[in-house]
PDB file of C-alpha atoms and ligand atoms in Angstrom:
ATOM      1  CA  UNK A  47     -19.791  23.407  -2.132  1.00 45.00           C
ATOM      2  CA  UNK A  48     -19.384  21.572   1.162  1.00 46.00           C
ATOM      3  CA  UNK A  49     -15.644  21.273   0.516  1.00 48.00           C
ATOM      4  CA  UNK A  50     -15.405  25.005  -0.157  1.00 51.00           C
ATOM      5  CA  UNK A  51     -17.293  25.887   3.033  1.00 50.00           C
ATOM      6  CA  UNK A  52     -15.065  23.533   4.979  1.00 50.00           C
ATOM      7  CA  UNK A  53     -11.834  25.021   3.652  1.00 50.00           C
ATOM      8  CA  UNK A  54     -13.090  28.576   4.294  1.00 50.00           C
ATOM      9  CA  UNK A  55     -13.934  27.631   7.871  1.00 47.00           C
ATOM     10  CA  UNK A  56     -10.512  26.079   8.304  1.00 49.00           C
ATOM     11  CA  UNK A  57      -8.795  29.257   7.037  1.00 49.00           C
ATOM     12  CA  UNK A  58     -10.834  31.427   9.399  1.00 47.00           C
ATOM     13  CA  UNK A  59     -10.100  29.146  12.317  1.00 46.00           C
ATOM     14  CA  UNK A  60      -6.404  29.923  11.908  1.00 87.00           C
ATOM     15  CA  UNK A  61      -6.921  33.657  12.399  1.00 94.00           C
ATOM     16  CA  UNK A  62      -6.208  35.272  15.765  1.00 97.00           C
ATOM     17  CA  UNK A  63      -9.543  35.782  17.503  1.00 96.00           C
ATOM     18  CA  UNK A  64      -8.637  37.507  20.792  1.00 97.00           C
ATOM     19  CA  UNK A  65      -8.826  41.184  21.770  1.00 98.00           C
ATOM     20  CA  UNK A  66      -6.981  43.869  19.797  1.00 98.00           C
ATOM     21  CA  UNK A  67      -5.272  47.036  21.002  1.00 98.00           C
ATOM     22  CA  UNK A  68      -5.118  49.704  18.295  1.00 98.00           C
ATOM     23  CA  UNK A  69      -1.925  51.524  19.233  1.00 98.00           C
ATOM     24  CA  UNK A  70      -2.027  54.104  16.439  1.00 98.00           C
ATOM     25  CA  UNK A  71      -5.446  55.690  16.138  1.00 98.00           C
ATOM     26  CA  UNK A  72      -6.346  59.216  15.020  1.00 98.00           C
ATOM     27  CA  UNK A  73      -9.759  60.769  15.393  1.00 98.00           C
ATOM     28  CA  UNK A  74      -9.260  63.915  13.350  1.00 96.00           C
ATOM     29  CA  UNK A  75     -11.788  66.668  12.767  1.00 96.00           C
ATOM     30  CA  UNK A  76     -12.598  65.641   9.192  1.00 96.00           C
ATOM     31  CA  UNK A  77     -13.699  62.239  10.532  1.00 98.00           C
ATOM     32  CA  UNK A  78     -15.502  63.470  13.651  1.00 97.00           C
ATOM     33  CA  UNK A  79     -17.309  66.309  11.899  1.00 97.00           C
ATOM     34  CA  UNK A  80     -17.785  64.370   8.669  1.00 97.00           C
ATOM     35  CA  UNK A  81     -18.880  60.793   8.030  1.00 98.00           C
ATOM     36  CA  UNK A  82     -17.548  59.247  11.245  1.00 98.00           C
ATOM     37  CA  UNK A  83     -19.248  60.566  14.396  1.00 98.00           C
ATOM     38  CA  UNK A  84     -18.382  58.952  17.712  1.00 98.00           C
ATOM     39  CA  UNK A  85     -21.026  56.223  17.416  1.00 98.00           C
ATOM     40  CA  UNK A  86     -19.651  55.194  14.038  1.00 98.00           C
ATOM     41  CA  UNK A  87     -15.998  54.831  15.058  1.00 98.00           C
ATOM     42  CA  UNK A  88     -16.934  53.050  18.283  1.00 98.00           C
ATOM     43  CA  UNK A  89     -19.076  50.589  16.325  1.00 98.00           C
ATOM     44  CA  UNK A  90     -16.104  49.888  14.058  1.00 98.00           C
ATOM     45  CA  UNK A  91     -13.852  49.186  17.047  1.00 98.00           C
ATOM     46  CA  UNK A  92     -16.483  47.081  18.777  1.00 98.00           C
ATOM     47  CA  UNK A  93     -17.250  44.799  15.841  1.00 98.00           C
ATOM     48  CA  UNK A  94     -13.521  44.213  15.329  1.00 98.00           C
ATOM     49  CA  UNK A  95     -12.784  43.281  18.922  1.00 98.00           C
ATOM     50  CA  UNK A  96     -10.709  46.429  19.526  1.00 98.00           C
ATOM     51  CA  UNK A  97     -10.825  46.887  23.286  1.00 98.00           C
ATOM     52  CA  UNK A  98      -8.053  49.423  23.804  1.00 98.00           C
ATOM     53  CA  UNK A  99      -6.716  52.354  21.763  1.00 98.00           C
ATOM     54  CA  UNK A 100      -3.986  54.951  21.797  1.00 98.00           C
ATOM     55  CA  UNK A 101      -6.062  57.947  20.735  1.00 98.00           C
ATOM     56  CA  UNK A 102      -4.747  61.198  19.334  1.00 97.00           C
ATOM     57  CA  UNK A 103      -6.260  63.739  16.996  1.00 96.00           C
ATOM     58  CA  UNK A 104      -5.808  66.979  15.083  1.00 94.00           C
ATOM     59  CA  UNK A 105      -6.784  69.109  16.936  1.00 94.00           C
ATOM     60  CA  UNK A 106      -7.004  67.396  20.337  1.00 95.00           C
ATOM     61  CA  UNK A 107     -10.820  67.749  20.500  1.00 96.00           C
ATOM     62  CA  UNK A 108     -11.367  64.308  18.963  1.00 97.00           C
ATOM     63  CA  UNK A 109      -9.284  62.672  21.687  1.00 98.00           C
ATOM     64  CA  UNK A 110     -11.212  64.549  24.390  1.00 97.00           C
ATOM     65  CA  UNK A 111     -14.489  63.426  22.795  1.00 97.00           C
ATOM     66  CA  UNK A 112     -13.415  59.764  22.744  1.00 98.00           C
ATOM     67  CA  UNK A 113     -11.898  59.815  26.224  1.00 97.00           C
ATOM     68  CA  UNK A 114     -14.727  61.715  27.881  1.00 96.00           C
ATOM     69  CA  UNK A 115     -17.736  59.901  26.502  1.00 97.00           C
ATOM     70  CA  UNK A 116     -19.934  57.394  28.324  1.00 97.00           C
ATOM     71  CA  UNK A 117     -20.530  55.872  24.866  1.00 97.00           C
ATOM     72  CA  UNK A 118     -16.860  54.833  24.728  1.00 97.00           C
ATOM     73  CA  UNK A 119     -17.082  53.060  28.078  1.00 96.00           C
ATOM     74  CA  UNK A 120     -20.349  51.413  27.017  1.00 97.00           C
ATOM     75  CA  UNK A 121     -18.601  50.109  23.892  1.00 97.00           C
ATOM     76  CA  UNK A 122     -15.984  48.436  26.106  1.00 97.00           C
ATOM     77  CA  UNK A 123     -13.128  50.495  24.664  1.00 97.00           C
ATOM     78  CA  UNK A 124     -10.374  51.778  26.963  1.00 97.00           C
ATOM     79  CA  UNK A 125      -8.803  55.024  25.736  1.00 98.00           C
ATOM     80  CA  UNK A 126      -5.133  55.794  26.317  1.00 98.00           C
ATOM     81  CA  UNK A 127      -4.980  59.481  25.345  1.00 98.00           C
ATOM     82  CA  UNK A 128      -1.924  61.081  23.723  1.00 98.00           C
ATOM     83  CA  UNK A 129      -1.414  64.802  23.118  1.00 98.00           C
ATOM     84  CA  UNK A 130      -1.193  65.548  19.430  1.00 96.00           C
ATOM     85  CA  UNK A 131       1.214  68.335  18.515  1.00 95.00           C
ATOM     86  CA  UNK A 132      -0.856  69.605  15.619  1.00 93.00           C
ATOM     87  CA  UNK A 133      -3.580  72.203  15.738  1.00 88.00           C
ATOM     88  CA  UNK A 134      -3.716  72.235  11.935  1.00 88.00           C
ATOM     89  CA  UNK A 135      -1.845  70.982   8.856  1.00 87.00           C
ATOM     90  CA  UNK A 136       0.764  73.756   9.033  1.00 90.00           C
ATOM     91  CA  UNK A 137       2.063  72.433  12.343  1.00 92.00           C
ATOM     92  CA  UNK A 138       3.332  69.187  10.716  1.00 92.00           C
ATOM     93  CA  UNK A 139       6.364  70.899   9.260  1.00 93.00           C
ATOM     94  CA  UNK A 140       7.120  73.287  12.083  1.00 94.00           C
ATOM     95  CA  UNK A 141       6.344  71.763  15.479  1.00 96.00           C
ATOM     96  CA  UNK A 142       9.976  70.872  16.284  1.00 97.00           C
ATOM     97  CA  UNK A 143      10.933  74.572  16.508  1.00 96.00           C
ATOM     98  CA  UNK A 144       7.611  76.157  17.516  1.00 96.00           C
ATOM     99  CA  UNK A 145       7.562  77.148  21.203  1.00 97.00           C
ATOM    100  CA  UNK A 146       3.784  77.639  21.105  1.00 96.00           C
ATOM    101  CA  UNK A 147       3.468  73.866  20.512  1.00 96.00           C
ATOM    102  CA  UNK A 148       5.436  73.171  23.677  1.00 97.00           C
ATOM    103  CA  UNK A 149       3.119  75.507  25.587  1.00 97.00           C
ATOM    104  CA  UNK A 150       0.060  73.814  24.091  1.00 96.00           C
ATOM    105  CA  UNK A 151       1.375  70.371  25.117  1.00 97.00           C
ATOM    106  CA  UNK A 152       1.890  71.545  28.678  1.00 96.00           C
ATOM    107  CA  UNK A 153      -1.582  73.009  28.935  1.00 96.00           C
ATOM    108  CA  UNK A 154      -3.130  69.810  27.534  1.00 97.00           C
ATOM    109  CA  UNK A 155      -1.127  67.727  30.034  1.00 98.00           C
ATOM    110  CA  UNK A 156      -2.373  69.968  32.855  1.00 97.00           C
ATOM    111  CA  UNK A 157      -5.948  69.694  31.602  1.00 96.00           C
ATOM    112  CA  UNK A 158      -6.057  65.900  31.173  1.00 97.00           C
ATOM    113  CA  UNK A 159      -9.057  64.058  29.722  1.00 97.00           C
ATOM    114  CA  UNK A 160     -12.387  62.628  30.818  1.00 94.00           C
ATOM    115  CA  UNK A 161     -10.754  59.220  31.215  1.00 92.00           C
ATOM    116  CA  UNK A 162      -7.691  60.431  33.096  1.00 95.00           C
ATOM    117  CA  UNK A 163      -4.350  62.066  32.387  1.00 97.00           C
ATOM    118  CA  UNK A 164      -2.649  62.050  29.006  1.00 98.00           C
ATOM    119  CA  UNK A 165      -0.228  59.116  28.833  1.00 98.00           C
ATOM    120  CA  UNK A 166       1.863  60.168  25.870  1.00 98.00           C
ATOM    121  CA  UNK A 167       2.851  62.648  23.188  1.00 98.00           C
ATOM    122  CA  UNK A 168       2.319  62.232  19.443  1.00 97.00           C
ATOM    123  CA  UNK A 169       1.980  61.119  16.827  1.00 97.00           C
ATOM    124  CA  UNK A 170       4.503  63.566  15.459  1.00 97.00           C
ATOM    125  CA  UNK A 171       6.374  63.415  12.158  1.00 97.00           C
ATOM    126  CA  UNK A 172       9.919  64.186  11.112  1.00 97.00           C
ATOM    127  CA  UNK A 173      10.196  64.114   7.324  1.00 94.00           C
ATOM    128  CA  UNK A 174      13.792  65.283   7.617  1.00 95.00           C
ATOM    129  CA  UNK A 175      15.572  63.454  10.435  1.00 96.00           C
ATOM    130  CA  UNK A 176      17.860  66.481  11.072  1.00 96.00           C
ATOM    131  CA  UNK A 177      14.834  68.237  12.602  1.00 97.00           C
ATOM    132  CA  UNK A 178      15.050  65.769  15.501  1.00 97.00           C
ATOM    133  CA  UNK A 179      17.592  68.263  16.836  1.00 97.00           C
ATOM    134  CA  UNK A 180      15.094  71.154  16.773  1.00 97.00           C
ATOM    135  CA  UNK A 181      14.700  72.935  20.139  1.00 97.00           C
ATOM    136  CA  UNK A 182      11.108  71.814  20.740  1.00 98.00           C
ATOM    137  CA  UNK A 183      11.876  68.222  19.707  1.00 98.00           C
ATOM    138  CA  UNK A 184      14.651  68.170  22.327  1.00 98.00           C
ATOM    139  CA  UNK A 185      12.442  69.600  25.047  1.00 97.00           C
ATOM    140  CA  UNK A 186       9.594  67.237  24.318  1.00 98.00           C
ATOM    141  CA  UNK A 187      11.848  64.184  24.542  1.00 98.00           C
ATOM    142  CA  UNK A 188      13.179  65.408  27.895  1.00 98.00           C
ATOM    143  CA  UNK A 189       9.661  66.096  29.117  1.00 98.00           C
ATOM    144  CA  UNK A 190       8.550  62.616  28.020  1.00 98.00           C
ATOM    145  CA  UNK A 191      11.292  60.908  29.987  1.00 98.00           C
ATOM    146  CA  UNK A 192      10.825  63.083  33.093  1.00 97.00           C
ATOM    147  CA  UNK A 193       7.035  62.692  33.135  1.00 97.00           C
ATOM    148  CA  UNK A 194       7.081  59.045  31.992  1.00 97.00           C
ATOM    149  CA  UNK A 195       5.031  59.837  28.922  1.00 98.00           C
ATOM    150  CA  UNK A 196       5.249  57.532  25.945  1.00 98.00           C
ATOM    151  CA  UNK A 197       6.125  59.038  22.564  1.00 98.00           C
ATOM    152  CA  UNK A 198       4.533  58.023  19.247  1.00 98.00           C
ATOM    153  CA  UNK A 199       6.848  59.124  16.462  1.00 98.00           C
ATOM    154  CA  UNK A 200       6.729  58.779  12.681  1.00 98.00           C
ATOM    155  CA  UNK A 201      10.459  59.000  11.974  1.00 98.00           C
ATOM    156  CA  UNK A 202      13.266  57.207  10.192  1.00 98.00           C
ATOM    157  CA  UNK A 203      15.891  55.045  11.885  1.00 98.00           C
ATOM    158  CA  UNK A 204      18.393  57.926  12.029  1.00 98.00           C
ATOM    159  CA  UNK A 205      15.925  60.104  13.930  1.00 98.00           C
ATOM    160  CA  UNK A 206      15.405  57.318  16.499  1.00 98.00           C
ATOM    161  CA  UNK A 207      19.056  57.720  17.536  1.00 98.00           C
ATOM    162  CA  UNK A 208      18.883  61.529  17.391  1.00 98.00           C
ATOM    163  CA  UNK A 209      15.746  61.787  19.547  1.00 98.00           C
ATOM    164  CA  UNK A 210      16.983  59.234  22.064  1.00 98.00           C
ATOM    165  CA  UNK A 211      20.200  61.227  22.517  1.00 98.00           C
ATOM    166  CA  UNK A 212      18.205  64.182  23.884  1.00 98.00           C
ATOM    167  CA  UNK A 213      17.016  62.336  26.996  1.00 98.00           C
ATOM    168  CA  UNK A 214      18.969  62.177  30.256  1.00 97.00           C
ATOM    169  CA  UNK A 215      19.149  58.367  30.027  1.00 98.00           C
ATOM    170  CA  UNK A 216      20.238  58.550  26.359  1.00 98.00           C
ATOM    171  CA  UNK A 217      17.209  56.560  25.394  1.00 97.00           C
ATOM    172  CA  UNK A 218      17.418  53.868  28.062  1.00 98.00           C
ATOM    173  CA  UNK A 219      14.351  54.918  30.022  1.00 97.00           C
ATOM    174  CA  UNK A 220      11.984  56.480  27.518  1.00 98.00           C
ATOM    175  CA  UNK A 221       9.114  54.595  25.882  1.00 98.00           C
ATOM    176  CA  UNK A 222       9.305  55.461  22.203  1.00 98.00           C
ATOM    177  CA  UNK A 223       6.667  53.857  20.000  1.00 98.00           C
ATOM    178  CA  UNK A 224       8.107  53.918  16.501  1.00 98.00           C
ATOM    179  CA  UNK A 225       5.171  54.499  14.155  1.00 98.00           C
ATOM    180  CA  UNK A 226       5.320  52.037  11.220  1.00 98.00           C
ATOM    181  CA  UNK A 227       8.734  50.846  12.497  1.00 98.00           C
ATOM    182  CA  UNK A 228      10.146  53.017   9.739  1.00 96.00           C
ATOM    183  CA  UNK A 229       7.687  53.738   6.919  1.00 96.00           C
ATOM    184  CA  UNK A 230      10.657  54.041   4.536  1.00 96.00           C
ATOM    185  CA  UNK A 231      11.485  50.397   5.160  1.00 95.00           C
ATOM    186  CA  UNK A 232      14.583  50.447   7.374  1.00 96.00           C
ATOM    187  CA  UNK A 233      16.237  47.017   6.915  1.00 98.00           C
ATOM    188  CA  UNK A 234      15.288  44.295   9.390  1.00 98.00           C
ATOM    189  CA  UNK A 235      18.899  44.165  10.630  1.00 98.00           C
ATOM    190  CA  UNK A 236      18.784  47.898  11.419  1.00 98.00           C
ATOM    191  CA  UNK A 237      15.474  47.536  13.279  1.00 98.00           C
ATOM    192  CA  UNK A 238      17.032  44.656  15.215  1.00 98.00           C
ATOM    193  CA  UNK A 239      20.036  46.853  16.107  1.00 98.00           C
ATOM    194  CA  UNK A 240      17.802  49.663  17.431  1.00 98.00           C
ATOM    195  CA  UNK A 241      15.660  47.221  19.415  1.00 98.00           C
ATOM    196  CA  UNK A 242      18.813  45.903  21.070  1.00 98.00           C
ATOM    197  CA  UNK A 243      20.144  49.407  21.787  1.00 98.00           C
ATOM    198  CA  UNK A 244      16.976  50.886  23.363  1.00 98.00           C
ATOM    199  CA  UNK A 245      15.226  48.542  25.797  1.00 98.00           C
ATOM    200  CA  UNK A 246      11.910  50.438  25.781  1.00 98.00           C
ATOM    201  CA  UNK A 247      11.691  51.032  22.029  1.00 98.00           C
ATOM    202  CA  UNK A 248       8.446  49.578  20.632  1.00 98.00           C
ATOM    203  CA  UNK A 249       7.691  49.055  16.929  1.00 98.00           C
ATOM    204  CA  UNK A 250       4.187  49.803  15.633  1.00 98.00           C
ATOM    205  CA  UNK A 251       3.469  47.891  12.444  1.00 98.00           C
ATOM    206  CA  UNK A 252       0.929  49.781  10.281  1.00 98.00           C
ATOM    207  CA  UNK A 253       2.181  50.496   6.735  1.00 98.00           C
ATOM    208  CA  UNK A 254       5.459  48.673   7.470  1.00 98.00           C
ATOM    209  CA  UNK A 255       6.969  47.727   4.082  1.00 97.00           C
ATOM    210  CA  UNK A 256       7.995  44.085   3.740  1.00 97.00           C
ATOM    211  CA  UNK A 257       5.986  42.854   6.723  1.00 98.00           C
ATOM    212  CA  UNK A 258       3.600  40.564   4.893  1.00 97.00           C
ATOM    213  CA  UNK A 259       4.118  38.315   1.902  1.00 95.00           C
ATOM    214  CA  UNK A 260       1.950  35.647   0.298  1.00 91.00           C
ATOM    215  CA  UNK A 261      -1.713  35.419   1.399  1.00 91.00           C
ATOM    216  CA  UNK A 262      -1.191  38.196   3.917  1.00 94.00           C
ATOM    217  CA  UNK A 263       1.096  36.037   6.066  1.00 95.00           C
ATOM    218  CA  UNK A 264       4.303  37.352   7.623  1.00 96.00           C
ATOM    219  CA  UNK A 265       7.444  37.448   5.494  1.00 97.00           C
ATOM    220  CA  UNK A 266      10.106  35.093   6.920  1.00 97.00           C
ATOM    221  CA  UNK A 267      12.588  37.786   8.062  1.00 98.00           C
ATOM    222  CA  UNK A 268       9.855  39.733   9.860  1.00 98.00           C
ATOM    223  CA  UNK A 269       8.458  36.588  11.430  1.00 97.00           C
ATOM    224  CA  UNK A 270      11.934  35.892  12.837  1.00 98.00           C
ATOM    225  CA  UNK A 271      12.270  39.455  14.161  1.00 98.00           C
ATOM    226  CA  UNK A 272       8.844  39.395  15.878  1.00 98.00           C
ATOM    227  CA  UNK A 273       9.732  36.057  17.479  1.00 98.00           C
ATOM    228  CA  UNK A 274      13.080  37.469  18.629  1.00 98.00           C
ATOM    229  CA  UNK A 275      11.366  40.447  20.309  1.00 98.00           C
ATOM    230  CA  UNK A 276       7.869  39.181  21.150  1.00 98.00           C
ATOM    231  CA  UNK A 277       7.368  41.901  23.783  1.00 98.00           C
ATOM    232  CA  UNK A 278       8.362  44.848  21.575  1.00 98.00           C
ATOM    233  CA  UNK A 279       5.834  45.190  18.752  1.00 98.00           C
ATOM    234  CA  UNK A 280       2.267  46.494  18.587  1.00 98.00           C
ATOM    235  CA  UNK A 281      -0.367  46.958  15.870  1.00 98.00           C
ATOM    236  CA  UNK A 282      -2.308  50.036  14.807  1.00 98.00           C
ATOM    237  CA  UNK A 283      -4.803  51.318  12.260  1.00 98.00           C
ATOM    238  CA  UNK A 284      -3.325  54.758  11.575  1.00 98.00           C
ATOM    239  CA  UNK A 285      -6.678  56.352  10.713  1.00 98.00           C
ATOM    240  CA  UNK A 286      -4.990  59.499   9.396  1.00 97.00           C
ATOM    241  CA  UNK A 287      -7.572  59.992   6.643  1.00 97.00           C
ATOM    242  CA  UNK A 288     -11.233  59.006   6.475  1.00 98.00           C
ATOM    243  CA  UNK A 289     -10.465  56.236   4.009  1.00 98.00           C
ATOM    244  CA  UNK A 290      -8.668  54.368   6.788  1.00 98.00           C
ATOM    245  CA  UNK A 291     -11.892  54.436   8.835  1.00 98.00           C
ATOM    246  CA  UNK A 292     -13.776  53.192   5.804  1.00 98.00           C
ATOM    247  CA  UNK A 293     -11.439  50.186   5.635  1.00 98.00           C
ATOM    248  CA  UNK A 294     -11.074  49.685   9.386  1.00 98.00           C
ATOM    249  CA  UNK A 295     -12.680  46.205   9.221  1.00 98.00           C
ATOM    250  CA  UNK A 296     -10.264  45.070   6.512  1.00 98.00           C
ATOM    251  CA  UNK A 297      -7.243  46.496   8.358  1.00 98.00           C
ATOM    252  CA  UNK A 298      -8.093  44.605  11.517  1.00 98.00           C
ATOM    253  CA  UNK A 299      -8.917  41.430   9.569  1.00 98.00           C
ATOM    254  CA  UNK A 300      -5.489  41.646   7.893  1.00 97.00           C
ATOM    255  CA  UNK A 301      -3.820  41.809  11.313  1.00 98.00           C
ATOM    256  CA  UNK A 302      -5.821  38.818  12.500  1.00 98.00           C
ATOM    257  CA  UNK A 303      -4.596  36.857   9.467  1.00 97.00           C
ATOM    258  CA  UNK A 304      -0.888  37.228  10.134  1.00 97.00           C
ATOM    259  CA  UNK A 305      -1.266  37.153  13.907  1.00 98.00           C
ATOM    260  CA  UNK A 306      -2.810  33.720  13.398  1.00 96.00           C
ATOM    261  CA  UNK A 307       0.464  32.633  11.852  1.00 93.00           C
ATOM    262  CA  UNK A 308       2.324  33.097  15.155  1.00 96.00           C
ATOM    263  CA  UNK A 309       2.356  30.971  18.320  1.00 96.00           C
ATOM    264  CA  UNK A 310      -0.778  31.850  20.324  1.00 96.00           C
ATOM    265  CA  UNK A 311       1.085  33.523  23.199  1.00 97.00           C
ATOM    266  CA  UNK A 312       3.115  35.719  20.830  1.00 97.00           C
ATOM    267  CA  UNK A 313       0.000  36.652  18.826  1.00 98.00           C
ATOM    268  CA  UNK A 314      -1.751  37.768  21.986  1.00 97.00           C
ATOM    269  CA  UNK A 315       1.227  39.902  23.001  1.00 98.00           C
ATOM    270  CA  UNK A 316       1.371  41.733  19.684  1.00 98.00           C
ATOM    271  CA  UNK A 317      -2.397  42.039  19.420  1.00 98.00           C
ATOM    272  CA  UNK A 318      -3.080  43.194  22.946  1.00 98.00           C
ATOM    273  CA  UNK A 319      -0.713  42.609  25.829  1.00 98.00           C
ATOM    274  CA  UNK A 320       2.325  44.607  24.719  1.00 98.00           C
ATOM    275  CA  UNK A 321       0.377  47.843  24.268  1.00 98.00           C
ATOM    276  CA  UNK A 322      -1.852  47.186  27.269  1.00 98.00           C
ATOM    277  CA  UNK A 323       1.206  46.469  29.401  1.00 97.00           C
ATOM    278  CA  UNK A 324       2.796  49.823  28.517  1.00 97.00           C
ATOM    279  CA  UNK A 325      -0.111  51.567  30.228  1.00 97.00           C
ATOM    280  CA  UNK A 326      -1.126  49.054  32.899  1.00 95.00           C
ATOM    281  CA  UNK A 327      -4.419  47.998  31.310  1.00 94.00           C
ATOM    282  CA  UNK A 328      -6.097  44.805  32.467  1.00 85.00           C
ATOM    283  CA  UNK A 329      -6.996  41.985  30.108  1.00 81.00           C
ATOM    284  CA  UNK A 330     -10.560  42.454  28.832  1.00 82.00           C
TER     285      UNK A 330
HETATM  286 ZN1  LIG B 237      -0.471  58.254  12.110  1.00 51.91          ZN
END
């Protein structure tokens, strides 16, 4: 019994224990108006040491609620608000050519939030990378670079190149946060190539296939890639459905497990400092 307790304590001691920045968080209406009111989601962040979040929601009301509430500040959570492109489910497959989305984004940017201006656009999805060339996709990438807004995009590796090509700098000066770093599992060598090509490209690691192997530790090729680009990856919950809120504790615990497998300074960068640094947040 004593031996078991000792080994459990030893395993826990190896986990990363510092602050977390959740760089891919949704607070959608079915959560906010259903089982996860503001107090509930803030409690989940608080007990997991999540001190900063990129917040976006369908529609944007959830983000305004999080960003504008005294409860959020009391919970010690800093909100970095992003404009979501979706008013409803239909918008997922149409936003890249729908001018009314562009108008909505501009009015949200003008409005801002209770914790300051919007800092980014997204998450948006491109299920067919060819739609990266849609007229609204082009305009939004240009707007992002001009206004120094970050972009959170759920896209494949081909669409990274296509979107980057729409900016004046050809992707050299725009902060693109690549949701899941390719949910389809772009090969590590291809991710490496894109990281080298675009200096401000950041990989977000939720749902990333092939990231973790035995006992929830990093797979060797991913460990090498994270160590090669220690300033370029962030973590996120991707609470796109209520089930992800239900398992928020387990998601964050899983990150702490593999973060603990990295040198302490690298773990802290991935867990907190890389995302915080994108938006000038101070260390909690
Ligand atoms: Zn998402």
